[in-house]
GROMACS .gro file of C-alpha atoms in nm:
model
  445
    1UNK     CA    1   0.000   0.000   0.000
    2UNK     CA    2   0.162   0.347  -0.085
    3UNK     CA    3   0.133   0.619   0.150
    4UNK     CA    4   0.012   0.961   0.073
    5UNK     CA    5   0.166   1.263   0.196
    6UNK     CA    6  -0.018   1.530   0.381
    7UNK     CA    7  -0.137   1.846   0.146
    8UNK     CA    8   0.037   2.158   0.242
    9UNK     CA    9  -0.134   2.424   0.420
   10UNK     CA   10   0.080   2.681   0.191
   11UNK     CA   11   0.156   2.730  -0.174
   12UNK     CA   12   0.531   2.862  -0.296
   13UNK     CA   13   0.518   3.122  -0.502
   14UNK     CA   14   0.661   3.060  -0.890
   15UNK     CA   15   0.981   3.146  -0.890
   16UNK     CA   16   1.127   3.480  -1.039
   17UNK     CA   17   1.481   3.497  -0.914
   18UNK     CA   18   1.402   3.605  -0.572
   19UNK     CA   19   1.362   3.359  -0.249
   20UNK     CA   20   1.044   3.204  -0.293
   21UNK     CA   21   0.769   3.297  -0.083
   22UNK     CA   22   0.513   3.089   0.143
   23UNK     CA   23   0.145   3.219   0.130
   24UNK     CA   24  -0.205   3.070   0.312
   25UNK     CA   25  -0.406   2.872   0.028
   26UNK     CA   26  -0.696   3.135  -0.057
   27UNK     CA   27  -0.945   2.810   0.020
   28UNK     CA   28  -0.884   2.889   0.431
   29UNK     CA   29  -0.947   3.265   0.359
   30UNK     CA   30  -1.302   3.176   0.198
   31UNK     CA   31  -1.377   2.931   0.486
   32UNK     CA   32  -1.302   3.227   0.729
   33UNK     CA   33  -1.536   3.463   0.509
   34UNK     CA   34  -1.819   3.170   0.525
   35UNK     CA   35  -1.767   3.122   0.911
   36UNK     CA   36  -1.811   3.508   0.950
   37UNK     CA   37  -2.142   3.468   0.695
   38UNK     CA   38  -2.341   3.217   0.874
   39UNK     CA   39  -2.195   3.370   1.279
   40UNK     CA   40  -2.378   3.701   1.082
   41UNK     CA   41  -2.707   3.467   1.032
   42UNK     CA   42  -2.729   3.346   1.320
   43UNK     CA   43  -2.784   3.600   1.527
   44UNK     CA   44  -3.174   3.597   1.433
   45UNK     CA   45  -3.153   3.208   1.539
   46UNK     CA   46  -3.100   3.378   1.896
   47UNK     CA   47  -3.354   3.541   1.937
   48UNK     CA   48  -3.690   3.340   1.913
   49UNK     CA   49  -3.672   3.205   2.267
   50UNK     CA   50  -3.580   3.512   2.442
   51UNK     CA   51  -3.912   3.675   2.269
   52UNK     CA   52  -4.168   3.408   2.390
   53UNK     CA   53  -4.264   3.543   2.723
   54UNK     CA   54  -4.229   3.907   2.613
   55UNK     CA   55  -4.439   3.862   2.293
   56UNK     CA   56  -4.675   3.673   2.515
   57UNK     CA   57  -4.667   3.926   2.742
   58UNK     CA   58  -4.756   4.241   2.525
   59UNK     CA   59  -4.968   4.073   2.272
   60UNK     CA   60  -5.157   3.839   2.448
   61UNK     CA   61  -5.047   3.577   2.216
   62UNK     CA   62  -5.063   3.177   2.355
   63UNK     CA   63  -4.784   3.021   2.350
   64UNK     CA   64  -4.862   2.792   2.076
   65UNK     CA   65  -4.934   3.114   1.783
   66UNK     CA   66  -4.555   3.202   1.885
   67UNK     CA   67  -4.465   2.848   1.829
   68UNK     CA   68  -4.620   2.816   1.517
   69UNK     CA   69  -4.440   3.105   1.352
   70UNK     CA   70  -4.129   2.954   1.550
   71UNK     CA   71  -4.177   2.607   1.305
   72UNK     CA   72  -4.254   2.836   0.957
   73UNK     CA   73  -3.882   2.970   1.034
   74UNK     CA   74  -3.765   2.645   1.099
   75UNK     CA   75  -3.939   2.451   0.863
   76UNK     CA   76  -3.876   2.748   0.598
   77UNK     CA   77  -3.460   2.701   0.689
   78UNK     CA   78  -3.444   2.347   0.602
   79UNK     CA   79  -3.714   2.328   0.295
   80UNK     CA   80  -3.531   2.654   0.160
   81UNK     CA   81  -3.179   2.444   0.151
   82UNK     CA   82  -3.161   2.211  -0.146
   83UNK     CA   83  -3.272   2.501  -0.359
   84UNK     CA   84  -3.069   2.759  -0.246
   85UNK     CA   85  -2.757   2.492  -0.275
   86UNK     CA   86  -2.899   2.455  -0.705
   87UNK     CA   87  -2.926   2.806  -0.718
   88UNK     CA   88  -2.529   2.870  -0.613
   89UNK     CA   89  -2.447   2.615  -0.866
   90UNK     CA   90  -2.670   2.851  -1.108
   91UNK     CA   91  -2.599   3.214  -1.002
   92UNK     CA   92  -2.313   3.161  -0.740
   93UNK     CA   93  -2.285   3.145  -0.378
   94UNK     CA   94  -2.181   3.553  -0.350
   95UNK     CA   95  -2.472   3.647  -0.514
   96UNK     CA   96  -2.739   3.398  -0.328
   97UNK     CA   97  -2.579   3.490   0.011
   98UNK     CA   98  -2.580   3.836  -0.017
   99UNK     CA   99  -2.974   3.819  -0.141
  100UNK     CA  100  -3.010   3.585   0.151
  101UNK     CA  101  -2.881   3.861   0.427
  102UNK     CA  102  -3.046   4.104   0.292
  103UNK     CA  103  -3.366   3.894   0.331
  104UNK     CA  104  -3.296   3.850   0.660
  105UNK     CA  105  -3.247   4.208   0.775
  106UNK     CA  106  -3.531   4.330   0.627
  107UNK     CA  107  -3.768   4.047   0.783
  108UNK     CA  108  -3.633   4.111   1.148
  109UNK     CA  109  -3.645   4.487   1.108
  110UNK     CA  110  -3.996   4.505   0.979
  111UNK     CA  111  -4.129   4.301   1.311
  112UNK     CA  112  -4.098   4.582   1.516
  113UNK     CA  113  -4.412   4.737   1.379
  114UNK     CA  114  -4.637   4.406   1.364
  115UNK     CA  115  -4.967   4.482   1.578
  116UNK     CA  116  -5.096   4.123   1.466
  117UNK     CA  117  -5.004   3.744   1.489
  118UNK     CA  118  -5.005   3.686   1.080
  119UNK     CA  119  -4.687   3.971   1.051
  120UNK     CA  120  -4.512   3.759   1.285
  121UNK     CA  121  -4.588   3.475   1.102
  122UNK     CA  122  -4.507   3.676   0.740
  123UNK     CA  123  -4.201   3.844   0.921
  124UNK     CA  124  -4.035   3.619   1.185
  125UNK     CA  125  -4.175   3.301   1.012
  126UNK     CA  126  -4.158   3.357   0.582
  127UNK     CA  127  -3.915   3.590   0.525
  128UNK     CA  128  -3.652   3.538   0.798
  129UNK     CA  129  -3.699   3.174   0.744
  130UNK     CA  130  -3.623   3.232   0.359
  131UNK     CA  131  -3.298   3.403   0.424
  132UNK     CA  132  -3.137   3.166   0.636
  133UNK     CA  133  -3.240   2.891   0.495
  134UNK     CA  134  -3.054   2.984   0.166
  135UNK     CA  135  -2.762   3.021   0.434
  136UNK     CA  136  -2.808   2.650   0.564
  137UNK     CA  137  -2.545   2.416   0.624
  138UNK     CA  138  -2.591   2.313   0.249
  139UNK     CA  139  -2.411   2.665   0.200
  140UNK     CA  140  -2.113   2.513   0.443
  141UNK     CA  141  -2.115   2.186   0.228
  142UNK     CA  142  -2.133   2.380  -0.107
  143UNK     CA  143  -1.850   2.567   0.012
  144UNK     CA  144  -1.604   2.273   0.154
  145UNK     CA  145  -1.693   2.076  -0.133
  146UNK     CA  146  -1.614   2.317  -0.413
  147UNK     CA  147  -1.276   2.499  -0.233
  148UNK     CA  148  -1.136   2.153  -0.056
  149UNK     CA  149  -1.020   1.777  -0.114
  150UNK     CA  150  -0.865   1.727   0.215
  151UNK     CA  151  -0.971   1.804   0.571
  152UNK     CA  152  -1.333   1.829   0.468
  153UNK     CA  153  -1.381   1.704   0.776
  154UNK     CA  154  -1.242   1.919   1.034
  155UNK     CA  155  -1.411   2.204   0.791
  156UNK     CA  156  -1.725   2.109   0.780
  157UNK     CA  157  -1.692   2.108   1.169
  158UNK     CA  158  -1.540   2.464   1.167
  159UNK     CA  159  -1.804   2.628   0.981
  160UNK     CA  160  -2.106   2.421   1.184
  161UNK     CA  161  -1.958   2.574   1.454
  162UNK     CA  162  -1.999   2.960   1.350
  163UNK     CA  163  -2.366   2.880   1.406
  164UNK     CA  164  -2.323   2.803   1.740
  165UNK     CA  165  -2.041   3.125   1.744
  166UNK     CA  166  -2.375   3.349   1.642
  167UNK     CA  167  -2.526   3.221   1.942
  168UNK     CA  168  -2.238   3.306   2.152
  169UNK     CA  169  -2.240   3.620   1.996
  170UNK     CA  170  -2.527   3.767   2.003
  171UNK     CA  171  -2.715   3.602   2.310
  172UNK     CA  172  -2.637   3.737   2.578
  173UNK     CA  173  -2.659   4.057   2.421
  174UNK     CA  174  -2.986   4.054   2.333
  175UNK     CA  175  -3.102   3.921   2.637
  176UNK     CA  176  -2.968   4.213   2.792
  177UNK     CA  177  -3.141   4.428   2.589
  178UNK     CA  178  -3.465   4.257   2.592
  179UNK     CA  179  -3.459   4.216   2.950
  180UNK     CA  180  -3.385   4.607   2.998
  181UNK     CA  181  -3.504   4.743   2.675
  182UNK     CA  182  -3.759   4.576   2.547
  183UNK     CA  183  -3.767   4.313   2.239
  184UNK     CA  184  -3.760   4.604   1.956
  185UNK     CA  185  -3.468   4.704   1.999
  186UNK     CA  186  -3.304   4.320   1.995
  187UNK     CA  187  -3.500   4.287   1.617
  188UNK     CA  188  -3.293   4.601   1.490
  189UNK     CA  189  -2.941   4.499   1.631
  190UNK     CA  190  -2.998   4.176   1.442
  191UNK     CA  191  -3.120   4.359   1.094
  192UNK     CA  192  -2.810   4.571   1.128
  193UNK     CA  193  -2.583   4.214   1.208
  194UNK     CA  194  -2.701   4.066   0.865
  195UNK     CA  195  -2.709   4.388   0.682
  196UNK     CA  196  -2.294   4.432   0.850
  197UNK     CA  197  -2.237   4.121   0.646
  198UNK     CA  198  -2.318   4.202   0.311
  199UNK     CA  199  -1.971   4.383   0.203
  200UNK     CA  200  -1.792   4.140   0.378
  201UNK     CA  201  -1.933   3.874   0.115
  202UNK     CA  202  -1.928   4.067  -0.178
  203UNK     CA  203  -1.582   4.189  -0.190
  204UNK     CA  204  -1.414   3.873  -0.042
  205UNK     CA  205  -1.624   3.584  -0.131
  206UNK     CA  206  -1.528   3.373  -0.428
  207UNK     CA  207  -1.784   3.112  -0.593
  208UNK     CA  208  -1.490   2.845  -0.723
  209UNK     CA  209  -1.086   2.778  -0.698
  210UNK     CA  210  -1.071   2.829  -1.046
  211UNK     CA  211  -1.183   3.187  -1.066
  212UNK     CA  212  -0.880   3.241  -0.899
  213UNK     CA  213  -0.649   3.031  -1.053
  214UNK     CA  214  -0.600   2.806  -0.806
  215UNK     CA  215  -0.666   2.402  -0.736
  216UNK     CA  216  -0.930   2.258  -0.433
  217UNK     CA  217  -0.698   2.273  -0.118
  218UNK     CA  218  -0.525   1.885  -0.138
  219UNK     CA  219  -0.585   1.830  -0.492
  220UNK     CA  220  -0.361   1.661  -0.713
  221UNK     CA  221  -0.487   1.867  -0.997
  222UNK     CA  222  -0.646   2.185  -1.137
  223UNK     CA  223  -1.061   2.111  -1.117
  224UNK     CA  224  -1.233   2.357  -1.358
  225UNK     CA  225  -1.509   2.547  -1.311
  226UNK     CA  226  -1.855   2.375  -1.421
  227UNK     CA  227  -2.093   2.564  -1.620
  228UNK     CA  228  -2.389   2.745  -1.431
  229UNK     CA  229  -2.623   2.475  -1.393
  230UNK     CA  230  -2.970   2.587  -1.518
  231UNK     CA  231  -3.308   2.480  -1.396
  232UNK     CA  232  -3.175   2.524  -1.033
  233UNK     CA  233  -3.572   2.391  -0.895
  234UNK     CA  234  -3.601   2.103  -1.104
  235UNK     CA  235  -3.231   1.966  -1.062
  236UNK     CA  236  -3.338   2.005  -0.685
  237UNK     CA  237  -3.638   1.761  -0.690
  238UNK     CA  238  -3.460   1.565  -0.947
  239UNK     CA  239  -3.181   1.506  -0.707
  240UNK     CA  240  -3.442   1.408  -0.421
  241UNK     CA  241  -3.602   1.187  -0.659
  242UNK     CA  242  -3.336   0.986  -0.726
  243UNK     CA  243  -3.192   0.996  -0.334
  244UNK     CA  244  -3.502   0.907  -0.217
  245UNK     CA  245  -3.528   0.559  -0.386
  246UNK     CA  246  -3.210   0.492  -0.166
  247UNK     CA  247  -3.299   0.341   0.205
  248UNK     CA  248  -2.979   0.554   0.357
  249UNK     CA  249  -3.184   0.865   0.225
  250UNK     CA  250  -3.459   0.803   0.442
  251UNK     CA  251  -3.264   0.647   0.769
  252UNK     CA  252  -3.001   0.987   0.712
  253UNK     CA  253  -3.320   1.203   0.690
  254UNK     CA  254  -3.477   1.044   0.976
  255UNK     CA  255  -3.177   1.067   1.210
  256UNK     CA  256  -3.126   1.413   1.165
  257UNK     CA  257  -3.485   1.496   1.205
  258UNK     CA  258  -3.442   1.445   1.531
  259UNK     CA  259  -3.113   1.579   1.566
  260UNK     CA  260  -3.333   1.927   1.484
  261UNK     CA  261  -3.647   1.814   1.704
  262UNK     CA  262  -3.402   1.774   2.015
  263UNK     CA  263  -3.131   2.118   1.949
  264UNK     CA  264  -3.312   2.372   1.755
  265UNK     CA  265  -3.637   2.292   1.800
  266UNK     CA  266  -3.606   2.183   2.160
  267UNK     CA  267  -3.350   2.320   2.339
  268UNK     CA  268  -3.305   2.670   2.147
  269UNK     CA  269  -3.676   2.754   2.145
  270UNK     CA  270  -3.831   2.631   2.490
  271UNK     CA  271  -3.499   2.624   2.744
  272UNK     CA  272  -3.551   2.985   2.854
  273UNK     CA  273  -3.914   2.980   2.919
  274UNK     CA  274  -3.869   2.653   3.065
  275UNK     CA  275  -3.594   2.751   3.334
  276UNK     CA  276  -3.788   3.096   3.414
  277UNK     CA  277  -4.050   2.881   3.472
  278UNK     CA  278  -3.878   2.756   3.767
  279UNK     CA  279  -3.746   3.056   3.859
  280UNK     CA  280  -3.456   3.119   3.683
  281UNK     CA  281  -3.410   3.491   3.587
  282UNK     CA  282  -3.423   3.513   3.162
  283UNK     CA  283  -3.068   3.663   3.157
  284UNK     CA  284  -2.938   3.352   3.336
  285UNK     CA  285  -3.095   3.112   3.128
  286UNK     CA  286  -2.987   3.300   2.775
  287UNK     CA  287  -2.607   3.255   2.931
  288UNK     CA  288  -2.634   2.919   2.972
  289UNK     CA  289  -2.753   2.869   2.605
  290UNK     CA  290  -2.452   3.056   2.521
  291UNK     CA  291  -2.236   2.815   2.708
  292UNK     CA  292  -2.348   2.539   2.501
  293UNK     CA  293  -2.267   2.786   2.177
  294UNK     CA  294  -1.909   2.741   2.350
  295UNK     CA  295  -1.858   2.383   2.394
  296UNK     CA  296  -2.052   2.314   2.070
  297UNK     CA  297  -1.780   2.526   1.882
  298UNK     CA  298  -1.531   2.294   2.078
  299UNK     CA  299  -1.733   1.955   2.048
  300UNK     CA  300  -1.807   2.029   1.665
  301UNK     CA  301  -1.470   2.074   1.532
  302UNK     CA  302  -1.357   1.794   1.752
  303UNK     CA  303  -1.649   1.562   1.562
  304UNK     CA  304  -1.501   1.698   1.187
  305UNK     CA  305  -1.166   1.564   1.316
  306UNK     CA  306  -1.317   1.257   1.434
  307UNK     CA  307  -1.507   1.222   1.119
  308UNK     CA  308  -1.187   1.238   0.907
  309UNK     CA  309  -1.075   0.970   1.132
  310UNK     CA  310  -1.332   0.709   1.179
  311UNK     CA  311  -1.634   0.553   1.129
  312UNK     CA  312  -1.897   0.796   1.061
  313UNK     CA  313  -2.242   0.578   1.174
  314UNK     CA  314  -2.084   0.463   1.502
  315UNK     CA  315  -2.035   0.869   1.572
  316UNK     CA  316  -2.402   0.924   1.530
  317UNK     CA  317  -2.461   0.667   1.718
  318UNK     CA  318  -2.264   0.802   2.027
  319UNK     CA  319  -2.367   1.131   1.979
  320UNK     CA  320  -2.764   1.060   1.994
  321UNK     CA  321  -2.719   0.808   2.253
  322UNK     CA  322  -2.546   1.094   2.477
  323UNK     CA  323  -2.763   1.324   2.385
  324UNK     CA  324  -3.103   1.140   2.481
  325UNK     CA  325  -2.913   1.030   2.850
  326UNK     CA  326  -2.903   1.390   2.919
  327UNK     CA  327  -3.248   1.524   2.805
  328UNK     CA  328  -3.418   1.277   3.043
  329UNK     CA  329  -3.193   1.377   3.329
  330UNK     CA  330  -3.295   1.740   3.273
  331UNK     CA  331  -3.651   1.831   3.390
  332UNK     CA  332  -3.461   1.759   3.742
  333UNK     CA  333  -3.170   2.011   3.706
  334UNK     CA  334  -3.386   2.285   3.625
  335UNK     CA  335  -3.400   2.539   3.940
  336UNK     CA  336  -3.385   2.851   4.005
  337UNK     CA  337  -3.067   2.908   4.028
  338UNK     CA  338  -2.759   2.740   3.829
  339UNK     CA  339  -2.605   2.447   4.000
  340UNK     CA  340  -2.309   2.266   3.936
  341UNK     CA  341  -2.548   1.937   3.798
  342UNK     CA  342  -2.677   2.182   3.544
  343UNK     CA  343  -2.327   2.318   3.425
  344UNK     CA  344  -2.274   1.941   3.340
  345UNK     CA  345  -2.566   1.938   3.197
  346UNK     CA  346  -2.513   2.262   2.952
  347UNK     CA  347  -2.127   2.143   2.880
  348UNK     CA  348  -2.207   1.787   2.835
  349UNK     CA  349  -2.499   1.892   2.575
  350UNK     CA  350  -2.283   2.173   2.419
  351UNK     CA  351  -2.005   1.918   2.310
  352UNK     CA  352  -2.315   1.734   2.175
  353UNK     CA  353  -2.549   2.030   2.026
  354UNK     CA  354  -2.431   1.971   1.643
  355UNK     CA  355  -2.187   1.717   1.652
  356UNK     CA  356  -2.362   1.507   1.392
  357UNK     CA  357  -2.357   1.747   1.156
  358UNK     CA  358  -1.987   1.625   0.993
  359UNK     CA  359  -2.073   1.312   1.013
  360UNK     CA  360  -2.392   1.322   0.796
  361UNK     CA  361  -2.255   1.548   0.524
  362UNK     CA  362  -1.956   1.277   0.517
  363UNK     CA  363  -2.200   1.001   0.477
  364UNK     CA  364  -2.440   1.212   0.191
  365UNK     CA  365  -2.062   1.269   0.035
  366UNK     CA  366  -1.989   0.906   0.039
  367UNK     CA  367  -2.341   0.788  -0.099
  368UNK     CA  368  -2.453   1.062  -0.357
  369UNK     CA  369  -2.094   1.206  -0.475
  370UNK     CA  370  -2.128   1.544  -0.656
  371UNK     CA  371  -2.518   1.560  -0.561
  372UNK     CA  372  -2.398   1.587  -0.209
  373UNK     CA  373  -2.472   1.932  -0.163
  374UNK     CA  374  -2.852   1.898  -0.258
  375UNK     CA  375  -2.897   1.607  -0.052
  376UNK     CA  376  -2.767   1.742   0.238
  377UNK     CA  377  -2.999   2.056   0.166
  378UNK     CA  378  -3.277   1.752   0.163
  379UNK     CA  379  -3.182   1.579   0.495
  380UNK     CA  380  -3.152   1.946   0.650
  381UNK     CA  381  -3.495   2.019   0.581
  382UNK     CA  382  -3.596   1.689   0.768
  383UNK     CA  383  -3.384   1.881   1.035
  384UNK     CA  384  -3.606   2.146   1.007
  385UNK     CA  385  -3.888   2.016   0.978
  386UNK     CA  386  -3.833   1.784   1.324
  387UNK     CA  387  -3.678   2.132   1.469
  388UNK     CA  388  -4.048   2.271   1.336
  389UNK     CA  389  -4.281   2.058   1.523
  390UNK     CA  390  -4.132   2.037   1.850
  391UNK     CA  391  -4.127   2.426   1.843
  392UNK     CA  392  -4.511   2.431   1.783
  393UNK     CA  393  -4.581   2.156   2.011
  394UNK     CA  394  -4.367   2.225   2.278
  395UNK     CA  395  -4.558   2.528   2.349
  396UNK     CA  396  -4.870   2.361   2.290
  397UNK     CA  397  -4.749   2.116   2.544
  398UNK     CA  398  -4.666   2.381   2.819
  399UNK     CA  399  -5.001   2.564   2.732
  400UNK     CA  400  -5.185   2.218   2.826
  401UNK     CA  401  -4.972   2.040   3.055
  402UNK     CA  402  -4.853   2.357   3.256
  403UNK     CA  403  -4.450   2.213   3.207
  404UNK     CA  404  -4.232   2.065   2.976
  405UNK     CA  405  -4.182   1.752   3.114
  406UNK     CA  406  -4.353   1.570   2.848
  407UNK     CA  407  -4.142   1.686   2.617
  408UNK     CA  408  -3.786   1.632   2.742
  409UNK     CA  409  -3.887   1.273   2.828
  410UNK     CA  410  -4.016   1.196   2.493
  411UNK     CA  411  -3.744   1.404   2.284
  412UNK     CA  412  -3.475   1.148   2.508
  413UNK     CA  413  -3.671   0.841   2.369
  414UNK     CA  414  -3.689   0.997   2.041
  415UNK     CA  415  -3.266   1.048   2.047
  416UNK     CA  416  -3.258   0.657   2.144
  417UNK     CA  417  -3.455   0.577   1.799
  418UNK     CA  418  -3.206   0.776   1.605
  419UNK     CA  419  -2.872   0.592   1.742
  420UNK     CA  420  -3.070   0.275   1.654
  421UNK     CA  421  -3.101   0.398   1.282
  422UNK     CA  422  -2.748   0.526   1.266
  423UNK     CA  423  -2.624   0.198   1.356
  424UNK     CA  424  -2.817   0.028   1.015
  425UNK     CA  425  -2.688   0.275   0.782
  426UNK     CA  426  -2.513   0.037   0.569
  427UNK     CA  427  -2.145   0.182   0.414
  428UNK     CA  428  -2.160   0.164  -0.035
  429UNK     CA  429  -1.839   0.006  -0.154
  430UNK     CA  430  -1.679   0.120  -0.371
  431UNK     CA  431  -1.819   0.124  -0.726
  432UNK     CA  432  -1.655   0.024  -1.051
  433UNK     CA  433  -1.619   0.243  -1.346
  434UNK     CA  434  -1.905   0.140  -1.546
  435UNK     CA  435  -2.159   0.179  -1.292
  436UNK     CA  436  -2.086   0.540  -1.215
  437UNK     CA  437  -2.369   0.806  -1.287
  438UNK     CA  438  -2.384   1.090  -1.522
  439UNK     CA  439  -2.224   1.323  -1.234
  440UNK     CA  440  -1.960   1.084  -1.135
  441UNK     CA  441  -2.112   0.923  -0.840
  442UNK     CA  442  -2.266   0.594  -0.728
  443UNK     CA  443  -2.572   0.501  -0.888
  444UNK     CA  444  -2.866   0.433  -0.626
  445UNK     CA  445  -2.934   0.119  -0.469
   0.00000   0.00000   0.00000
């Protein structure tokens, strides 16, 4: 067996009679541009469960109406994906992210004069849910799939993380100034963090390697640019066509459904009501979600390097397994003030928050090849869409039960179903020449 050498973090200049010269490959710079993007859109992503109680509050709104625009956002962020990943391939990814911020700006800063529940629902729900969702992780797997060969792993961990960076971010922040100025004034510092963005993307974001010049980051050779790919909806639902006749489309999709029921959906949404339900002040709460931003950053990356390393379905596995243990351990750690059972709690479930996020894109990159993108933007919207309706009925649940017990039991027994189906993911070999689709990949089982 031959042994391949590591790809150099650095490219030599050519040489022109001077020393030569060592220089970053641009691919890192464009990953650091992309982390900066999505940190940018996620500060709206903070916000929704800080506004339940004040929305609830001023409005007279159950908790269930703010749900439901909750899972439009959601559900909006996932279903948006797979398009938004045909439409780079089309028009770029500057141009679709830059539209996408823009979107997003505009549908935070018009909520501050909605009187009635169907502008949330058009502003906080449609057109917030719109933007982000054509900055989805499908825009982090567009991105490490076009610009690198090597280390997609750890990279696709990196720019997970910058979600969970947004969340550091921003959090506490706009807790503060919920908590001291009301919930208008959080909606306008997050239109003016996506609109910030914008020139940030336009003048240093680059769609492909070649525009520049340059080979994928560990390639062997120079990878040309495609041709804009045109009919950006239909290639979309072609693509999830022919994934969906596959069984590890629907056990991948599954999975991950949860994985959104049990973070986003969950956790982000209905933690802060929950705890002030028991007594804990809203500021406190909000920090604590932005102590799991912290160790996510740290247990995310760590899961891309794992993912380079090993066995991708065993890692879901763990990571769901973990992650139900600790969701039915936590309707007895919530108090009213923090305790050092909860910190394990919030550090344990940090490491844990997105963690399966490398290893699914590696396993959609293993079983649909250069469709990868799009499928991941399909499994993400089954992220979504689980993230969706455990925002709706979690605050149906606490409108009818008075608590949310019922729901952390049943999103732990929920995690247990989804290490099962990891574990049956079976791995495609490897396929010979001849029975490699039009686009270079596997065809279907």
């Amino acid at each position: 067996m031959t042994q391949t050498t590591e790809p150099a973090a650095v490219e030599t200049a050519p040489e022109s009679g001077r020393s030569p010269r060592t220089r970053v490959h641009r691919a890192w710079f464009v990953a650091a541009v992309t982390f900066v993007t999505i940190i940018g859109a996620a500060a709206f992503r903070s916000l929704p469960g800080l506004l339940i109680d004040p929305l609830h509050q001023e409005f007279g709104w159950a908790r269930g109406t703010i749900g439901a625009a909750v899972s439009v956002n959601l559900a909006l962020y996932g279903l948006t994906a797979p398009f938004a990943a045909a439409l780079m391939d089309r028009f770029g990814i500057r141009k679709v992210v830059a539209v996408a911020l823009t979107v997003i700006a505009l549908g935070s800063g018009l909520t501050v004069w909605m009187t009635a529940a169907w502008q949330l629902l058009l502003c906080w729900g449609l057109l917030v849910g719109l933007g982000s969702g054509s900055m989805a992780l499908a825009f982090a797997a567009t991105v490490t799939n076009r610009w690198f060969t090597e280390r997609r792993g750890l990279v696709t961990g990196i720019l997970t993380a910058a979600s969970a960076s947004g969340q550091l971010i921003f959090l506490p922040l706009l807790s503060w100034i919920v908590e001291k100025h009301d919930w208008r004034p959080a909606a306008v510092t997050v239109a003016l963090a996506a609109l910030a963005v914008v020139p940030f993307v336009w003048l240093l974001l680059r769609d492909h390697p070649a525009d520049l010049g340059l080979k994928p980051y560990g390639a062997k050779e120079f990878v040309p640019k495609p041709e804009p790919a045109v009919g950006a909806a239909r290639r979309a639902v072609t693509v999830l066509f022919t994934a969906s006749r596959t069984g590890t489309f629907w056990l991948l999709a599954g999975t991950f459904a949860i994985c959104g029921a049990s973070t986003n959906g969950l956790i982000q949404t209905h933690f802060v009501p929950a705890a002030h339900d028991h007594g804990m002040p809203v500021t406190a709460a909000a920090s604590l979600l932005a102590v799991i931003g912290v160790f996510d950053v740290a247990g995310t990356i760590a899961s891309g390097w794992f993912t380079d390393r090993f066995e991708p379905r065993r890692l879901l596995a763990v990571y769901y397994a973990l992650r139900g243990i600790s969701l039915l351990f936590l309707p007895m750690l919530l108090a009213p003030s923090v305790h050092p059972p909860m910190l394990f709690f919030i550090v344990f479930y940090g490491l844990d928050w997105v963690a399966t996020v490398p290893p699914t894109v590696a396993l959609c990159r293993e079983q649909y090849g250069d469709d990868s993108a799009i499928v991941f933007g399909w499994v993400l919207a089954s992220h979504q869409v689980g993230a969706a309706l455990v925002a709706f009925l979690g605050g149906v649940a606490r409108d009818v039960f008075g608590s949310y017990d019922m729901v952390w039991y049943a999103s732990g027994a929920l995690c247990a179903v989804a290490a099962l189906m990891a574990l049956v993911i079976r791995r495609r070999p490897a396929a010979p020449a001849g029975e490699l689709g039009a686009a270079g990949r596997p065809l279907p089982a």
